[in-house]
PDB file of C-alpha atoms in Angstrom:
ATOM      1  CA  MET A   1       0.000   0.000   0.000  1.00 78.00           C
ATOM      2  CA  SER A   2       2.855   2.370   0.871  1.00 79.00           C
ATOM      3  CA  LEU A   3       4.739   1.586  -2.338  1.00 83.00           C
ATOM      4  CA  MET A   4       1.583   2.112  -4.410  1.00 82.00           C
ATOM      5  CA  SER A   5       1.086   5.476  -2.705  1.00 81.00           C
ATOM      6  CA  LEU A   6       4.707   6.373  -3.557  1.00 84.00           C
ATOM      7  CA  LEU A   7       4.170   5.338  -7.185  1.00 85.00           C
ATOM      8  CA  LEU A   8       1.058   7.522  -7.467  1.00 85.00           C
ATOM      9  CA  ALA A   9       2.892  10.484  -5.917  1.00 85.00           C
ATOM     10  CA  SER A  10       5.640  10.078  -8.535  1.00 87.00           C
ATOM     11  CA  SER A  11       3.200   9.762 -11.458  1.00 89.00           C
ATOM     12  CA  ARG A  12       0.812  11.953 -13.385  1.00 90.00           C
ATOM     13  CA  LYS A  13      -2.354  11.326 -15.390  1.00 90.00           C
ATOM     14  CA  THR A  14      -1.669  10.520 -19.021  1.00 89.00           C
ATOM     15  CA  SER A  15      -4.704  12.615 -19.994  1.00 87.00           C
ATOM     16  CA  ASP A  16      -3.515  15.559 -17.866  1.00 86.00           C
ATOM     17  CA  PRO A  17       0.285  15.678 -17.311  1.00 85.00           C
ATOM     18  CA  GLU A  18      -0.102  18.189 -14.459  1.00 84.00           C
ATOM     19  CA  ALA A  19      -2.661  16.221 -12.436  1.00 84.00           C
ATOM     20  CA  PHE A  20      -2.034  13.477  -9.887  1.00 83.00           C
ATOM     21  CA  PRO A  21      -3.695  10.090 -10.524  1.00 82.00           C
ATOM     22  CA  THR A  22      -6.574   8.826  -8.405  1.00 72.00           C
ATOM     23  CA  THR A  23      -7.780   5.446  -7.195  1.00 62.00           C
ATOM     24  CA  ALA A  24     -11.297   4.131  -6.823  1.00 56.00           C
ATOM     25  CA  ALA A  25     -12.737   4.711  -3.364  1.00 54.00           C
ATOM     26  CA  THR A  26     -13.982   1.697  -1.473  1.00 53.00           C
ATOM     27  CA  LYS A  27     -17.652   1.589  -0.575  1.00 49.00           C
ATOM     28  CA  LYS A  28     -18.806   0.838   2.948  1.00 46.00           C
ATOM     29  CA  HIS A  29     -22.014  -1.133   3.293  1.00 46.00           C
ATOM     30  CA  VAL A  30     -24.474   0.187   5.831  1.00 44.00           C
ATOM     31  CA  ASP A  31     -27.274  -2.104   6.922  1.00 47.00           C
ATOM     32  CA  SER A  32     -30.425  -0.069   7.564  1.00 45.00           C
ATOM     33  CA  ASN A  33     -32.416  -3.023   8.934  1.00 48.00           C
ATOM     34  CA  ILE A  34     -30.869  -3.074  12.421  1.00 44.00           C
ATOM     35  CA  LYS A  35     -32.237   0.164  13.895  1.00 49.00           C
ATOM     36  CA  GLY A  36     -34.603  -1.493  16.350  1.00 51.00           C
ATOM     37  CA  TRP A  37     -32.309  -4.414  17.097  1.00 65.00           C
ATOM     38  CA  TRP A  38     -29.049  -2.485  17.328  1.00 73.00           C
ATOM     39  CA  LEU A  39     -27.998  -3.751  20.791  1.00 79.00           C
ATOM     40  CA  VAL A  40     -28.990  -7.339  20.049  1.00 81.00           C
ATOM     41  CA  GLU A  41     -27.182  -7.301  16.718  1.00 83.00           C
ATOM     42  CA  ARG A  42     -24.097  -5.732  18.302  1.00 85.00           C
ATOM     43  CA  PHE A  43     -24.031  -8.292  21.139  1.00 85.00           C
ATOM     44  CA  TRP A  44     -24.493 -11.211  18.729  1.00 87.00           C
ATOM     45  CA  PHE A  45     -21.747  -9.843  16.478  1.00 87.00           C
ATOM     46  CA  MET A  46     -19.336  -9.594  19.425  1.00 91.00           C
ATOM     47  CA  LEU A  47     -20.098 -13.157  20.533  1.00 92.00           C
ATOM     48  CA  ARG A  48     -19.490 -14.496  17.034  1.00 91.00           C
ATOM     49  CA  ALA A  49     -16.289 -12.446  16.644  1.00 91.00           C
ATOM     50  CA  ILE A  50     -14.869 -13.716  19.972  1.00 93.00           C
ATOM     51  CA  PHE A  51     -15.814 -17.352  19.224  1.00 94.00           C
ATOM     52  CA  ILE A  52     -14.322 -17.287  15.711  1.00 93.00           C
ATOM     53  CA  THR A  53     -11.186 -15.467  16.906  1.00 93.00           C
ATOM     54  CA  VAL A  54     -10.538 -18.116  19.585  1.00 94.00           C
ATOM     55  CA  ILE A  55     -10.898 -20.917  17.014  1.00 94.00           C
ATOM     56  CA  GLU A  56      -8.684 -19.193  14.422  1.00 93.00           C
ATOM     57  CA  MET A  57      -5.955 -18.378  16.947  1.00 93.00           C
ATOM     58  CA  PHE A  58      -6.027 -21.991  18.152  1.00 94.00           C
ATOM     59  CA  LYS A  59      -5.406 -23.072  14.549  1.00 93.00           C
ATOM     60  CA  TYR A  60      -2.634 -20.459  14.350  1.00 92.00           C
ATOM     61  CA  LEU A  61      -0.927 -21.939  17.428  1.00 92.00           C
ATOM     62  CA  LEU A  62      -1.271 -25.471  16.048  1.00 93.00           C
ATOM     63  CA  THR A  63       0.373 -24.332  12.813  1.00 92.00           C
ATOM     64  CA  LEU A  64       3.096 -22.558  14.746  1.00 90.00           C
ATOM     65  CA  CYS A  65       3.842 -25.721  16.719  1.00 90.00           C
ATOM     66  CA  PHE A  66       3.505 -28.639  14.316  1.00 90.00           C
ATOM     67  CA  MET A  67       0.591 -28.599  11.827  1.00 92.00           C
ATOM     68  CA  ARG A  68       1.926 -28.487   8.259  1.00 92.00           C
ATOM     69  CA  ASP A  69       0.215 -28.495   4.882  1.00 93.00           C
ATOM     70  CA  THR A  70       0.116 -31.678   2.828  1.00 91.00           C
ATOM     71  CA  LYS A  71       3.252 -32.218   0.770  1.00 91.00           C
ATOM     72  CA  THR A  72       2.268 -31.339  -2.808  1.00 91.00           C
ATOM     73  CA  PRO A  73       4.126 -30.171  -5.945  1.00 91.00           C
ATOM     74  CA  LEU A  74       3.536 -26.622  -4.643  1.00 93.00           C
ATOM     75  CA  MET A  75       4.958 -27.080  -1.134  1.00 90.00           C
ATOM     76  CA  GLY A  76       8.299 -25.399  -0.480  1.00 85.00           C
ATOM     77  CA  LYS A  77      11.326 -27.275   0.829  1.00 80.00           C
ATOM     78  CA  THR A  78      12.291 -26.703   4.439  1.00 74.00           C
ATOM     79  CA  GLY A  79      15.604 -25.346   5.667  1.00 66.00           C
ATOM     80  CA  ASP A  80      17.850 -22.452   4.714  1.00 60.00           C
ATOM     81  CA  ARG A  81      19.206 -22.940   1.220  1.00 61.00           C
ATOM     82  CA  ILE A  82      19.949 -21.113  -2.003  1.00 66.00           C
ATOM     83  CA  ARG A  83      16.736 -20.858  -4.024  1.00 74.00           C
ATOM     84  CA  SER A  84      16.286 -20.428  -7.744  1.00 84.00           C
ATOM     85  CA  ASN A  85      13.534 -17.787  -7.901  1.00 88.00           C
ATOM     86  CA  LYS A  86      11.575 -16.686 -10.933  1.00 91.00           C
ATOM     87  CA  VAL A  87       8.922 -13.980 -11.263  1.00 93.00           C
ATOM     88  CA  ILE A  88       6.391 -14.070 -14.105  1.00 94.00           C
ATOM     89  CA  HIS A  89       3.177 -12.192 -14.811  1.00 94.00           C
ATOM     90  CA  ARG A  90       0.040 -12.458 -16.913  1.00 95.00           C
ATOM     91  CA  ILE A  91      -2.581  -9.805 -17.670  1.00 95.00           C
ATOM     92  CA  ILE A  92      -6.307 -10.542 -17.431  1.00 95.00           C
ATOM     93  CA  SER A  93      -9.376  -8.363 -17.937  1.00 95.00           C
ATOM     94  CA  PHE A  94     -10.708  -6.532 -14.876  1.00 95.00           C
ATOM     95  CA  ASP A  95     -14.102  -6.465 -16.607  1.00 95.00           C
ATOM     96  CA  ASP A  96     -14.208 -10.296 -16.577  1.00 95.00           C
ATOM     97  CA  VAL A  97     -13.578 -10.277 -12.829  1.00 96.00           C
ATOM     98  CA  LYS A  98     -16.237  -7.591 -12.290  1.00 95.00           C
ATOM     99  CA  LEU A  99     -18.734  -9.622 -14.332  1.00 95.00           C
ATOM    100  CA  VAL A 100     -18.328 -12.575 -11.962  1.00 95.00           C
ATOM    101  CA  LYS A 101     -18.343 -10.226  -8.951  1.00 95.00           C
ATOM    102  CA  ASN A 102     -21.625  -8.583  -9.946  1.00 94.00           C
ATOM    103  CA  THR A 103     -23.333 -11.821 -10.978  1.00 93.00           C
ATOM    104  CA  MET A 104     -22.372 -13.640  -7.778  1.00 93.00           C
ATOM    105  CA  GLU A 105     -22.852 -10.518  -5.586  1.00 92.00           C
ATOM    106  CA  MET A 106     -19.448 -10.637  -3.918  1.00 94.00           C
ATOM    107  CA  LYS A 107     -16.184  -8.686  -3.744  1.00 93.00           C
ATOM    108  CA  VAL A 108     -13.303  -8.661  -6.233  1.00 94.00           C
ATOM    109  CA  ASN A 109     -11.073 -10.347  -3.647  1.00 94.00           C
ATOM    110  CA  ASP A 110     -13.562 -13.242  -3.361  1.00 95.00           C
ATOM    111  CA  VAL A 111     -13.454 -13.758  -7.128  1.00 96.00           C
ATOM    112  CA  LEU A 112      -9.649 -13.709  -7.207  1.00 96.00           C
ATOM    113  CA  LEU A 113      -9.446 -16.189  -4.327  1.00 96.00           C
ATOM    114  CA  GLY A 114     -11.994 -18.443  -6.054  1.00 96.00           C
ATOM    115  CA  MET A 115     -10.080 -18.221  -9.317  1.00 96.00           C
ATOM    116  CA  THR A 116      -6.879 -19.101  -7.419  1.00 97.00           C
ATOM    117  CA  GLN A 117      -8.513 -22.141  -5.842  1.00 96.00           C
ATOM    118  CA  ALA A 118      -9.752 -23.322  -9.231  1.00 96.00           C
ATOM    119  CA  GLY A 119      -6.373 -22.733 -10.904  1.00 96.00           C
ATOM    120  CA  LEU A 120      -4.416 -24.556  -8.199  1.00 96.00           C
ATOM    121  CA  SER A 121      -6.892 -27.456  -8.360  1.00 94.00           C
ATOM    122  CA  ARG A 122      -6.384 -27.730 -12.134  1.00 93.00           C
ATOM    123  CA  TYR A 123      -2.608 -27.615 -11.743  1.00 94.00           C
ATOM    124  CA  LEU A 124      -2.486 -30.233  -8.975  1.00 92.00           C
ATOM    125  CA  LYS A 125      -4.898 -32.467 -10.876  1.00 89.00           C
ATOM    126  CA  LYS A 126      -2.456 -32.520 -13.796  1.00 88.00           C
ATOM    127  CA  LYS A 127       0.381 -33.308 -11.400  1.00 84.00           C
ATOM    128  CA  SER A 128      -1.404 -36.274  -9.805  1.00 77.00           C
ATOM    129  CA  ASP A 129       0.341 -39.538 -10.631  1.00 58.00           C
ATOM    130  CA  ILE A 130      -2.626 -41.956 -10.447  1.00 45.00           C
ATOM    131  CA  VAL A 131      -5.272 -40.900 -12.961  1.00 45.00           C
ATOM    132  CA  ALA A 132      -8.087 -43.007 -11.509  1.00 46.00           C
ATOM    133  CA  GLU A 133      -7.625 -41.493  -8.043  1.00 52.00           C
ATOM    134  CA  LYS A 134      -7.106 -37.835  -8.995  1.00 54.00           C
ATOM    135  CA  LYS A 135     -10.382 -36.676  -7.477  1.00 58.00           C
ATOM    136  CA  SER A 136      -9.916 -38.522  -4.175  1.00 62.00           C
ATOM    137  CA  ILE A 137      -6.295 -37.328  -3.896  1.00 69.00           C
ATOM    138  CA  LEU A 138      -7.365 -33.673  -4.213  1.00 74.00           C
ATOM    139  CA  GLU A 139     -10.047 -34.112  -1.547  1.00 77.00           C
ATOM    140  CA  HIS A 140      -7.457 -35.162   1.052  1.00 81.00           C
ATOM    141  CA  ILE A 141      -5.069 -32.264   0.456  1.00 88.00           C
ATOM    142  CA  ARG A 142      -4.654 -29.646   3.195  1.00 91.00           C
ATOM    143  CA  LEU A 143      -3.404 -26.551   1.408  1.00 94.00           C
ATOM    144  CA  ARG A 144      -3.448 -23.136   3.059  1.00 95.00           C
ATOM    145  CA  GLY A 145      -2.417 -19.696   1.964  1.00 94.00           C
ATOM    146  CA  THR A 146      -1.361 -16.773   4.135  1.00 94.00           C
ATOM    147  CA  VAL A 147      -3.647 -14.013   2.880  1.00 93.00           C
ATOM    148  CA  PHE A 148      -2.362 -10.557   3.755  1.00 91.00           C
ATOM    149  CA  ILE A 149      -4.827  -8.046   5.197  1.00 88.00           C
ATOM    150  CA  ASN A 150      -4.421  -4.261   5.250  1.00 84.00           C
ATOM    151  CA  LEU A 151      -5.013  -3.150   8.856  1.00 84.00           C
ATOM    152  CA  ARG A 152      -5.420   0.562   8.104  1.00 77.00           C
ATOM    153  CA  ALA A 153      -8.772   2.162   8.898  1.00 72.00           C
ATOM    154  CA  ASP A 154      -9.256   3.167   5.245  1.00 68.00           C
ATOM    155  CA  THR A 155      -8.560   0.498   2.626  1.00 66.00           C
ATOM    156  CA  LYS A 156      -8.049   2.834  -0.317  1.00 69.00           C
ATOM    157  CA  ILE A 157      -4.628   4.124  -1.392  1.00 71.00           C
ATOM    158  CA  GLU A 158      -3.940   7.344   0.529  1.00 70.00           C
ATOM    159  CA  GLU A 159      -1.931  10.325  -0.678  1.00 71.00           C
ATOM    160  CA  LEU A 160       1.757  10.069   0.223  1.00 69.00           C
ATOM    161  CA  ALA A 161       1.681  13.319   2.242  1.00 68.00           C
ATOM    162  CA  ASN A 162      -1.139  11.947   4.413  1.00 70.00           C
ATOM    163  CA  MET A 163       0.701   8.668   5.012  1.00 68.00           C
ATOM    164  CA  MET A 164       3.902  10.478   6.024  1.00 70.00           C
ATOM    165  CA  ALA A 165       2.137  12.933   8.359  1.00 70.00           C
ATOM    166  CA  LYS A 166       2.724  12.556  12.097  1.00 71.00           C
ATOM    167  CA  ASP A 167       0.052  10.560  13.975  1.00 70.00           C
ATOM    168  CA  SER A 168      -1.608   9.658  10.672  1.00 68.00           C
ATOM    169  CA  LYS A 169      -4.238   6.888  10.826  1.00 67.00           C
ATOM    170  CA  CYS A 170      -3.108   5.671   7.396  1.00 69.00           C
ATOM    171  CA  LYS A 171       0.509   5.264   8.492  1.00 70.00           C
ATOM    172  CA  TRP A 172       3.457   4.692   6.152  1.00 72.00           C
ATOM    173  CA  GLY A 173       5.216   1.320   6.258  1.00 73.00           C
ATOM    174  CA  ASN A 174       4.151  -2.227   7.034  1.00 76.00           C
ATOM    175  CA  PHE A 175       0.785  -2.270   8.769  1.00 80.00           C
ATOM    176  CA  VAL A 176      -0.492  -5.638   7.623  1.00 84.00           C
ATOM    177  CA  GLY A 177      -1.686  -8.798   9.279  1.00 88.00           C
ATOM    178  CA  PHE A 178      -2.557 -12.103   7.717  1.00 90.00           C
ATOM    179  CA  VAL A 179      -5.044 -14.932   7.963  1.00 92.00           C
ATOM    180  CA  MET A 180      -4.430 -18.573   7.173  1.00 93.00           C
ATOM    181  CA  PHE A 181      -6.895 -19.285   4.397  1.00 94.00           C
ATOM    182  CA  PRO A 182      -7.781 -22.976   3.770  1.00 95.00           C
ATOM    183  CA  LEU A 183      -7.900 -23.278  -0.016  1.00 94.00           C
ATOM    184  CA  TRP A 184     -10.666 -25.412  -1.523  1.00 92.00           C
ATOM    185  CA  ILE A 185      -8.693 -27.909  -3.630  1.00 92.00           C
ATOM    186  CA  ARG A 186     -11.238 -30.101  -5.383  1.00 89.00           C
ATOM    187  CA  SER A 187     -12.235 -31.252  -8.845  1.00 87.00           C
ATOM    188  CA  GLU A 188     -15.577 -29.412  -9.043  1.00 87.00           C
ATOM    189  CA  ASP A 189     -18.084 -29.880 -11.851  1.00 88.00           C
ATOM    190  CA  ASP A 190     -19.644 -26.515 -10.961  1.00 92.00           C
ATOM    191  CA  SER A 191     -16.852 -23.950 -11.367  1.00 93.00           C
ATOM    192  CA  LEU A 192     -18.829 -21.311  -9.421  1.00 95.00           C
ATOM    193  CA  GLU A 193     -18.415 -23.444  -6.293  1.00 95.00           C
ATOM    194  CA  TYR A 194     -14.819 -22.189  -6.036  1.00 96.00           C
ATOM    195  CA  VAL A 195     -15.912 -18.547  -5.699  1.00 96.00           C
ATOM    196  CA  ARG A 196     -18.802 -19.458  -3.379  1.00 95.00           C
ATOM    197  CA  ARG A 197     -16.375 -21.264  -1.083  1.00 95.00           C
ATOM    198  CA  ALA A 198     -13.921 -18.367  -1.197  1.00 95.00           C
ATOM    199  CA  LYS A 199     -16.628 -15.874  -0.182  1.00 95.00           C
ATOM    200  CA  SER A 200     -17.975 -18.151   2.562  1.00 95.00           C
ATOM    201  CA  ILE A 201     -14.546 -18.635   4.161  1.00 94.00           C
ATOM    202  CA  MET A 202     -13.520 -14.997   3.791  1.00 94.00           C
ATOM    203  CA  ASP A 203     -16.795 -13.818   5.386  1.00 93.00           C
ATOM    204  CA  ILE A 204     -15.868 -15.883   8.458  1.00 93.00           C
ATOM    205  CA  LYS A 205     -12.300 -14.578   8.436  1.00 92.00           C
ATOM    206  CA  LYS A 206     -13.576 -10.981   8.380  1.00 89.00           C
ATOM    207  CA  LEU A 207     -15.280 -11.562  11.746  1.00 90.00           C
ATOM    208  CA  SER A 208     -12.014 -12.746  13.270  1.00 91.00           C
ATOM    209  CA  MET A 209      -9.394 -10.583  14.988  1.00 92.00           C
ATOM    210  CA  GLU A 210      -6.746 -13.004  13.686  1.00 91.00           C
ATOM    211  CA  PRO A 211      -4.872 -10.527  11.414  1.00 91.00           C
ATOM    212  CA  LEU A 212      -4.655  -7.850  14.129  1.00 91.00           C
ATOM    213  CA  LEU A 213      -3.561 -10.362  16.791  1.00 92.00           C
ATOM    214  CA  CYS A 214      -0.946 -11.882  14.457  1.00 91.00           C
ATOM    215  CA  TYR A 215       0.434  -8.402  13.766  1.00 90.00           C
ATOM    216  CA  GLY A 216       0.443  -7.603  17.487  1.00 91.00           C
ATOM    217  CA  LEU A 217       2.147 -10.896  18.342  1.00 91.00           C
ATOM    218  CA  ILE A 218       4.981 -10.262  15.870  1.00 90.00           C
ATOM    219  CA  LYS A 219       5.431  -6.656  17.095  1.00 90.00           C
ATOM    220  CA  PHE A 220       5.410  -7.782  20.746  1.00 93.00           C
ATOM    221  CA  THR A 221       7.932 -10.555  20.064  1.00 92.00           C
ATOM    222  CA  MET A 222      10.207  -8.156  18.199  1.00 91.00           C
ATOM    223  CA  LYS A 223      10.061  -5.597  21.021  1.00 92.00           C
ATOM    224  CA  ILE A 224      10.644  -8.076  23.867  1.00 93.00           C
ATOM    225  CA  PHE A 225      12.828 -10.795  22.325  1.00 92.00           C
ATOM    226  CA  GLY A 226      14.373  -9.061  19.316  1.00 91.00           C
ATOM    227  CA  GLU A 227      14.201  -9.313  15.531  1.00 90.00           C
ATOM    228  CA  GLN A 228      15.807 -12.760  15.326  1.00 91.00           C
ATOM    229  CA  VAL A 229      13.065 -14.422  17.394  1.00 91.00           C
ATOM    230  CA  ALA A 230      10.323 -12.528  15.502  1.00 90.00           C
ATOM    231  CA  GLU A 231      11.846 -13.645  12.193  1.00 88.00           C
ATOM    232  CA  THR A 232      11.952 -17.275  13.383  1.00 89.00           C
ATOM    233  CA  LEU A 233       8.304 -17.040  14.460  1.00 88.00           C
ATOM    234  CA  SER A 234       7.193 -15.626  11.088  1.00 87.00           C
ATOM    235  CA  LYS A 235       9.310 -18.066   9.098  1.00 88.00           C
ATOM    236  CA  ARG A 236       7.751 -21.010  10.956  1.00 90.00           C
ATOM    237  CA  ILE A 237       4.241 -19.979   9.917  1.00 90.00           C
ATOM    238  CA  PHE A 238       5.269 -19.553   6.273  1.00 91.00           C
ATOM    239  CA  ASP A 239       7.245 -22.796   6.402  1.00 91.00           C
ATOM    240  CA  HIS A 240       4.119 -24.719   7.476  1.00 93.00           C
ATOM    241  CA  THR A 241       1.825 -23.228   4.805  1.00 94.00           C
ATOM    242  CA  THR A 242       1.983 -23.495   1.011  1.00 94.00           C
ATOM    243  CA  LEU A 243       1.669 -19.994  -0.446  1.00 94.00           C
ATOM    244  CA  SER A 244       1.120 -16.290   0.156  1.00 94.00           C
ATOM    245  CA  PHE A 245      -1.628 -14.239  -1.497  1.00 94.00           C
ATOM    246  CA  SER A 246      -2.309 -10.519  -1.748  1.00 91.00           C
ATOM    247  CA  ASN A 247      -4.452  -8.188  -3.832  1.00 90.00           C
ATOM    248  CA  VAL A 248      -3.730  -4.454  -4.185  1.00 88.00           C
ATOM    249  CA  LEU A 249      -5.920  -1.861  -5.878  1.00 86.00           C
ATOM    250  CA  GLY A 250      -3.913   0.225  -8.344  1.00 86.00           C
ATOM    251  CA  PRO A 251      -4.687   3.354 -10.414  1.00 86.00           C
ATOM    252  CA  ASP A 252      -8.098   3.372 -12.099  1.00 86.00           C
ATOM    253  CA  GLU A 253      -6.861   5.614 -14.928  1.00 88.00           C
ATOM    254  CA  GLU A 254      -3.797   5.542 -17.169  1.00 91.00           C
ATOM    255  CA  ILE A 255      -0.710   7.187 -15.680  1.00 91.00           C
ATOM    256  CA  SER A 256       2.753   8.287 -16.811  1.00 92.00           C
ATOM    257  CA  PHE A 257       5.961   7.877 -14.858  1.00 88.00           C
ATOM    258  CA  PHE A 258       8.366  10.741 -15.680  1.00 86.00           C
ATOM    259  CA  ASP A 259       6.578  11.220 -19.041  1.00 86.00           C
ATOM    260  CA  HIS A 260       6.696   7.489 -19.844  1.00 91.00           C
ATOM    261  CA  PRO A 261       3.166   5.984 -20.180  1.00 91.00           C
ATOM    262  CA  MET A 262       2.721   2.892 -18.031  1.00 91.00           C
ATOM    263  CA  SER A 263       1.248  -0.237 -19.589  1.00 91.00           C
ATOM    264  CA  TYR A 264       0.771  -2.270 -16.408  1.00 89.00           C
ATOM    265  CA  VAL A 265       1.988  -2.597 -12.817  1.00 88.00           C
ATOM    266  CA  ALA A 266       3.710  -5.872 -11.901  1.00 87.00           C
ATOM    267  CA  ALA A 267       4.882  -6.219  -8.299  1.00 84.00           C
ATOM    268  CA  SER A 268       5.989  -9.268  -6.372  1.00 84.00           C
ATOM    269  CA  ALA A 269       8.423 -10.491  -3.721  1.00 83.00           C
ATOM    270  CA  ILE A 270      11.052 -13.195  -3.444  1.00 80.00           C
ATOM    271  CA  GLY A 271      12.593 -15.077  -0.566  1.00 74.00           C
ATOM    272  CA  GLY A 272      11.095 -16.937   2.363  1.00 77.00           C
ATOM    273  CA  PRO A 273      10.363 -20.649   2.720  1.00 83.00           C
ATOM    274  CA  GLN A 274       7.242 -20.689   0.527  1.00 90.00           C
ATOM    275  CA  ALA A 275       7.704 -21.817  -3.067  1.00 91.00           C
ATOM    276  CA  LEU A 276       4.763 -19.752  -4.373  1.00 94.00           C
ATOM    277  CA  ILE A 277       3.742 -16.121  -3.843  1.00 94.00           C
ATOM    278  CA  ILE A 278       0.712 -14.776  -5.734  1.00 95.00           C
ATOM    279  CA  HIS A 279       0.097 -11.033  -6.035  1.00 94.00           C
ATOM    280  CA  TYR A 280      -2.792  -9.453  -7.942  1.00 95.00           C
ATOM    281  CA  VAL A 281      -2.442  -5.767  -8.869  1.00 93.00           C
ATOM    282  CA  SER A 282      -5.129  -3.841 -10.763  1.00 91.00           C
ATOM    283  CA  TYR A 283      -4.416  -1.111 -13.299  1.00 91.00           C
ATOM    284  CA  VAL A 284      -7.279   0.652 -15.143  1.00 90.00           C
ATOM    285  CA  ASN A 285      -9.202  -2.217 -16.801  1.00 92.00           C
ATOM    286  CA  LYS A 286      -6.504  -4.844 -16.222  1.00 94.00           C
ATOM    287  CA  ILE A 287      -5.486  -7.140 -13.401  1.00 95.00           C
ATOM    288  CA  VAL A 288      -1.917  -8.377 -13.422  1.00 95.00           C
ATOM    289  CA  ILE A 289      -1.269 -11.846 -12.011  1.00 96.00           C
ATOM    290  CA  ASN A 290       2.236 -11.879 -10.529  1.00 95.00           C
ATOM    291  CA  LEU A 291       3.736 -15.237  -9.582  1.00 95.00           C
ATOM    292  CA  SER A 292       6.985 -15.559  -7.670  1.00 94.00           C
ATOM    293  CA  VAL A 293       8.100 -19.191  -7.607  1.00 94.00           C
ATOM    294  CA  ASP A 294      10.960 -21.366  -6.464  1.00 92.00           C
ATOM    295  CA  THR A 295      11.774 -23.169  -9.718  1.00 92.00           C
ATOM    296  CA  THR A 296      13.345 -26.126  -7.883  1.00 90.00           C
ATOM    297  CA  VAL A 297       9.816 -26.846  -6.594  1.00 92.00           C
ATOM    298  CA  ILE A 298       7.660 -25.411  -9.414  1.00 93.00           C
ATOM    299  CA  PRO A 299       9.665 -25.784 -12.641  1.00 93.00           C
ATOM    300  CA  ASP A 300       6.689 -24.866 -14.864  1.00 94.00           C
ATOM    301  CA  PRO A 301       5.234 -21.579 -13.520  1.00 94.00           C
ATOM    302  CA  HIS A 302       3.816 -20.650 -16.940  1.00 95.00           C
ATOM    303  CA  LEU A 303       1.628 -23.775 -16.834  1.00 95.00           C
ATOM    304  CA  LEU A 304       0.346 -22.693 -13.413  1.00 95.00           C
ATOM    305  CA  CYS A 305      -0.357 -19.212 -14.790  1.00 95.00           C
ATOM    306  CA  ASP A 306      -2.237 -20.763 -17.744  1.00 95.00           C
ATOM    307  CA  ASP A 307      -4.396 -22.734 -15.305  1.00 96.00           C
ATOM    308  CA  LEU A 308      -5.259 -19.581 -13.342  1.00 96.00           C
ATOM    309  CA  VAL A 309      -6.287 -17.722 -16.516  1.00 96.00           C
ATOM    310  CA  GLU A 310      -8.249 -20.689 -17.879  1.00 96.00           C
ATOM    311  CA  SER A 311     -10.042 -21.046 -14.536  1.00 96.00           C
ATOM    312  CA  LEU A 312     -11.191 -17.428 -14.702  1.00 96.00           C
ATOM    313  CA  ASN A 313     -12.510 -17.988 -18.261  1.00 96.00           C
ATOM    314  CA  ILE A 314     -14.471 -21.061 -17.126  1.00 96.00           C
ATOM    315  CA  ILE A 315     -15.858 -19.244 -14.074  1.00 96.00           C
ATOM    316  CA  LYS A 316     -16.813 -16.244 -16.247  1.00 96.00           C
ATOM    317  CA  LEU A 317     -18.729 -18.460 -18.710  1.00 95.00           C
ATOM    318  CA  ALA A 318     -20.555 -20.136 -15.815  1.00 93.00           C
ATOM    319  CA  ALA A 319     -21.414 -16.714 -14.360  1.00 93.00           C
ATOM    320  CA  MET A 320     -22.724 -15.524 -17.741  1.00 91.00           C
ATOM    321  CA  GLU A 321     -24.968 -18.600 -17.979  1.00 89.00           C
ATOM    322  CA  LYS A 322     -26.194 -17.919 -14.443  1.00 81.00           C
ATOM    323  CA  GLY A 323     -26.904 -14.290 -15.368  1.00 75.00           C
ATOM    324  CA  VAL A 324     -28.856 -15.324 -18.475  1.00 64.00           C
ATOM    325  CA  HIS A 325     -30.847 -17.823 -16.409  1.00 60.00           C
ATOM    326  CA  LYS A 326     -31.702 -15.098 -13.888  1.00 63.00           C
ATOM    327  CA  MET A 327     -32.973 -12.828 -16.660  1.00 56.00           C
ATOM    328  CA  GLU A 328     -35.143 -15.637 -18.085  1.00 57.00           C
ATOM    329  CA  VAL A 329     -36.632 -16.360 -14.659  1.00 53.00           C
TER     330      VAL A 329
END
């Protein structure tokens, strides 16, 4: 978020070289049906949030201690070693994602998570050794992703001056937590099931205080025990899960960087024990899929990228059929 803010501060609109670019503001949903039941709704919400947080933090502690993902062709190798990293990207249509989003009445992040689940399922299905048992093998896989969550009060990209200001609520730097997201790895006949599952799980995760507590735990450990212990703690979580996932909203209009028009924004990261890092970055009417892979584990990242793109196309066609059916009804 900070780097995107810096990019926007260093750029100008292509249509107006003197004007700063803007990003789409996020909309906050206000439920008008709880006026009479405000206290009851608030109490019930707090009970659910506490219950879910306790369960999610228990899972976090289990993962920290011993619970690892199933060993798959995507799982990174343990131990400190020299890794052969490769970063690739692919551009997809933002309009296709919005079509699924609007048809299924969910958020862009839900669609991207569903598309990721479908793509990983396709990739792992191809990698299965025993053809007759492909479906049953996928059903027994435990595969989780650390999904990064922006902890700032406002989720849109803020102006750089605001982020750098003293006591700013949208502070500069790393202010992110994460949740451990159990990915739905199955061979589904209904491709829309992947996005339904993604929304269902993410709706539960949104009630949890897991990302804030994880952030607080790392900060507390760093302050009391030092950076080395905090690094070991973080590395253990990433070592026991399969991949990392993030989605950042970029400029919603074309921009120029020192008078050079930008075609797309591709950002990723390397390092860490995980063999796969997936970043989605939007730019105008595009979404850029950025994959950072350890090629000793995933030697064919372009095949994985193909599966992600093909999964979106299949989900989009299913959503279009659903939309047509709705209109007929």
